[in-house]
């Protein structure tokens, strides 16, 4: 979405599997990436929480890349 000169990206994350048994399957997370790269995520599970990362790459390195077996899908809402 574009708010004047301020742009942010909105993502949803889906998982086909949940190896950890914590986040669940289906739509598990909403994320906003601000124009400076700051990434805020909100988990949609029974253990709902909000986390802030310096970048989407940092979030991905912690929560997606180590678990390829979860078949994670990222959908950007505002291309």
XYZ file of N, CA, C and O in Angstrom:
316
model
N 0.835 -1.173 0.000
C 0.000 0.000 0.000
C 0.880 1.236 0.000
O 1.945 1.233 0.567
N 0.386 2.273 -0.606
C 1.166 3.496 -0.724
C 0.440 4.603 0.022
O -0.679 4.951 -0.307
N 1.080 5.128 1.049
C 0.542 6.236 1.825
C 1.458 7.432 1.611
O 2.361 7.682 2.385
N 1.242 8.155 0.503
C 2.146 9.239 0.144
C 3.491 8.662 -0.242
O 3.574 7.786 -1.086
N 4.558 9.135 0.380
C 5.897 8.612 0.108
C 6.206 7.367 0.920
O 7.250 6.769 0.762
N 5.310 7.001 1.811
C 5.511 5.847 2.681
C 4.915 4.615 2.025
O 3.749 4.593 1.669
N 5.736 3.600 1.829
C 5.263 2.357 1.217
C 5.535 1.206 2.167
O 6.569 1.156 2.820
N 4.582 0.291 2.238
C 4.783 -0.901 3.031
C 4.239 -2.095 2.264
O 3.379 -1.951 1.404
N 4.786 -3.253 2.571
C 4.327 -4.492 1.961
C 3.619 -5.316 3.021
O 4.089 -5.397 4.160
N 2.523 -5.908 2.631
C 1.753 -6.752 3.534
C 1.795 -8.176 2.995
O 1.526 -8.413 1.818
N 2.156 -9.113 3.883
C 2.262 -10.515 3.513
C 1.399 -11.374 4.414
O 1.153 -11.023 5.570
N 0.990 -12.505 3.886
C 0.404 -13.574 4.679
C 1.298 -14.791 4.494
O 1.860 -14.992 3.425
N 1.435 -15.571 5.547
C 2.232 -16.783 5.462
C 1.340 -17.980 5.734
O 0.533 -17.970 6.675
N 1.508 -19.002 4.899
C 0.758 -20.239 5.025
C 1.749 -21.391 5.152
O 2.835 -21.348 4.569
N 1.370 -22.409 5.907
C 2.190 -23.616 6.023
C 1.334 -24.830 5.701
O 0.205 -24.943 6.181
N 1.915 -25.727 4.920
C 1.230 -26.977 4.610
C 1.464 -28.018 5.694
O 0.657 -28.926 5.879
N 2.581 -27.887 6.429
C 2.917 -28.792 7.531
C 3.402 -27.955 8.710
O 3.813 -26.816 8.536
N 3.369 -28.548 9.894
C 3.884 -27.884 11.091
C 4.727 -28.876 11.876
O 4.229 -29.575 12.750
N 5.996 -28.939 11.539
C 6.903 -29.900 12.163
C 7.033 -29.651 13.669
O 7.110 -30.577 14.455
N 7.015 -28.379 14.101
C 7.182 -28.049 15.522
C 5.921 -28.322 16.338
O 5.979 -28.480 17.550
N 4.767 -28.321 15.682
C 3.508 -28.519 16.399
C 3.032 -27.280 17.132
O 2.130 -27.352 17.960
N 3.604 -26.112 16.835
C 3.256 -24.891 17.556
C 2.437 -23.922 16.704
O 1.403 -23.429 17.148
N 2.883 -23.647 15.488
C 2.229 -22.600 14.691
C 1.006 -23.079 13.924
O 0.192 -22.275 13.507
N 0.870 -24.362 13.709
C -0.281 -24.893 12.994
C -0.071 -24.909 11.492
O 1.025 -24.668 10.994
N -1.157 -25.199 10.773
C -1.109 -25.238 9.319
C -2.137 -24.257 8.764
O -2.984 -23.752 9.490
N -2.047 -23.985 7.463
C -2.917 -22.990 6.843
C -2.342 -21.600 7.051
O -1.127 -21.414 7.115
N -3.218 -20.616 7.203
C -2.806 -19.216 7.408
C -2.287 -19.085 8.839
O -3.055 -19.118 9.787
N -0.970 -18.922 8.988
C -0.365 -18.911 10.324
C 0.203 -17.563 10.743
O 0.510 -17.369 11.922
N 0.344 -16.605 9.795
C 1.042 -15.372 10.142
C 0.666 -14.251 9.185
O 0.443 -14.484 8.005
N 0.583 -13.027 9.731
C 0.458 -11.801 8.944
C 1.704 -10.974 9.191
O 2.238 -10.957 10.301
N 2.159 -10.262 8.161
C 3.405 -9.513 8.273
C 3.306 -8.184 7.538
O 2.684 -8.101 6.484
N 3.946 -7.185 8.105
C 4.086 -5.890 7.454
C 5.568 -5.577 7.362
O 6.295 -5.696 8.351
N 6.020 -5.208 6.158
C 7.404 -4.785 5.959
C 7.369 -3.304 5.624
O 6.790 -2.893 4.619
N 7.944 -2.499 6.506
C 7.950 -1.053 6.334
C 9.029 -0.624 5.343
O 9.914 -1.410 4.997
N 8.962 0.611 4.888
C 9.876 1.083 3.845
C 11.348 1.044 4.257
O 12.226 0.986 3.406
N 11.651 1.025 5.552
C 13.050 0.913 5.991
C 13.479 -0.536 6.184
O 14.587 -0.810 6.610
N 12.592 -1.490 5.865
C 12.897 -2.914 5.990
C 12.411 -3.550 7.279
O 12.339 -4.774 7.379
N 12.104 -2.742 8.287
C 11.597 -3.287 9.543
C 10.392 -4.172 9.254
O 9.488 -3.796 8.514
N 10.395 -5.351 9.851
C 9.350 -6.341 9.600
C 8.655 -6.682 10.907
O 9.301 -7.043 11.890
N 7.336 -6.565 10.913
C 6.515 -6.908 12.073
C 5.657 -8.096 11.680
O 4.992 -8.069 10.642
N 5.671 -9.130 12.496
C 4.869 -10.312 12.222
C 3.926 -10.592 13.383
O 4.260 -10.329 14.538
N 2.762 -11.106 13.052
C 1.790 -11.524 14.073
C 1.375 -12.954 13.771
O 0.805 -13.237 12.725
N 1.717 -13.842 14.694
C 1.351 -15.246 14.556
C -0.137 -15.411 14.834
O -0.676 -14.805 15.762
N -0.799 -16.226 14.044
C -2.238 -16.450 14.141
C -2.595 -17.706 14.932
O -3.746 -18.105 14.957
N -1.640 -18.340 15.559
C -1.867 -19.610 16.249
C -2.510 -19.401 17.612
O -2.788 -18.277 18.028
N -2.720 -20.501 18.322
C -3.234 -20.434 19.691
C -2.246 -19.745 20.619
O -2.614 -19.324 21.711
N -0.988 -19.639 20.182
C 0.064 -18.973 20.956
C 0.403 -17.657 20.257
O 1.557 -17.373 19.946
N -0.613 -16.849 20.007
C -0.465 -15.622 19.230
C 0.569 -14.684 19.861
O 0.626 -14.531 21.074
N 1.394 -14.102 18.999
C 2.397 -13.150 19.467
C 2.760 -12.212 18.325
O 2.458 -12.477 17.165
N 3.406 -11.110 18.687
C 3.891 -10.142 17.715
C 5.395 -10.003 17.908
O 5.867 -9.880 19.040
N 6.133 -10.023 16.792
C 7.595 -9.888 16.838
C 8.041 -8.848 15.821
O 7.402 -8.668 14.786
N 9.162 -8.198 16.121
C 9.728 -7.187 15.235
C 11.134 -7.628 14.841
O 11.936 -8.015 15.705
N 11.430 -7.564 13.534
C 12.734 -7.934 12.995
C 13.298 -6.752 12.224
O 12.547 -5.939 11.697
N 14.613 -6.676 12.114
C 15.237 -5.590 11.353
C 14.961 -5.706 9.862
O 14.992 -4.710 9.146
N 14.679 -6.925 9.396
C 14.408 -7.127 7.975
C 13.580 -8.391 7.783
O 13.540 -9.267 8.656
N 12.945 -8.488 6.605
C 12.217 -9.713 6.275
C 13.199 -10.876 6.156
O 12.879 -12.004 6.527
N 14.399 -10.599 5.672
C 15.413 -11.636 5.544
C 15.771 -12.231 6.912
O 15.994 -13.438 7.027
N 15.850 -11.385 7.956
C 16.112 -11.888 9.311
C 14.986 -12.808 9.776
O 15.228 -13.877 10.328
N 13.739 -12.373 9.567
C 12.589 -13.208 9.921
C 12.658 -14.544 9.185
O 12.500 -15.615 9.773
N 12.919 -14.483 7.880
C 12.966 -15.677 7.037
C 14.068 -16.635 7.503
O 13.869 -17.848 7.549
N 15.217 -16.084 7.872
C 16.341 -16.905 8.318
C 16.029 -17.671 9.606
O 16.567 -18.752 9.843
N 15.143 -17.129 10.426
C 14.802 -17.755 11.704
C 13.600 -18.688 11.581
O 13.595 -19.787 12.134
N 12.566 -18.265 10.870
C 11.295 -18.983 10.904
C 10.919 -19.750 9.637
O 9.984 -20.549 9.674
N 11.627 -19.516 8.531
C 11.263 -20.218 7.292
C 12.394 -21.133 6.822
O 12.187 -22.335 6.637
N 13.570 -20.567 6.613
C 14.679 -21.327 6.031
C 15.046 -22.599 6.813
O 15.340 -23.624 6.188
N 15.027 -22.588 8.159
C 15.408 -23.804 8.883
C 14.372 -24.937 8.784
O 14.642 -26.051 9.213
N 13.183 -24.644 8.238
C 12.094 -25.629 8.220
C 11.521 -25.823 6.818
O 10.326 -25.620 6.593
N 12.341 -26.232 5.849
C 11.827 -26.377 4.482
C 10.718 -27.421 4.368
O 9.864 -27.341 3.485
N 10.702 -28.372 5.300
C 9.693 -29.421 5.268
C 8.271 -28.910 5.569
O 7.288 -29.604 5.322
N 8.147 -27.686 6.081
C 6.825 -27.110 6.352
C 6.117 -26.628 5.082
O 4.937 -26.300 5.132
N 6.853 -26.568 3.970
C 6.273 -26.091 2.705
C 5.581 -24.734 2.893
O 4.401 -24.567 2.623
N 6.354 -23.765 3.345
C 5.844 -22.419 3.624
C 5.568 -21.662 2.340
O 6.359 -21.685 1.403
N 4.441 -20.973 2.327
C 4.034 -20.158 1.184
C 3.844 -18.723 1.679
O 3.154 -18.494 2.673
N 4.470 -17.772 0.990
C 4.329 -16.352 1.309
C 3.519 -15.697 0.190
O 3.868 -15.837 -0.969
N 2.465 -14.999 0.575
C 1.658 -14.273 -0.410
C 1.681 -12.784 -0.092
O 1.337 -12.391 1.018
N 2.114 -11.979 -1.045
C 2.122 -10.536 -0.879
C 0.743 -10.020 -1.269
O 0.228 -10.335 -2.334
N 0.135 -9.214 -0.409
C -1.212 -8.727 -0.656
C -1.269 -7.556 -1.608
O -2.273 -7.335 -2.259
N -0.216 -6.766 -1.679
C -0.283 -5.513 -2.429
C 0.843 -5.408 -3.448
O 1.695 -4.573 -3.339
N 0.805 -6.247 -4.438
C 1.853 -6.222 -5.461
C 1.695 -5.022 -6.358
O 0.659 -4.512 -6.580
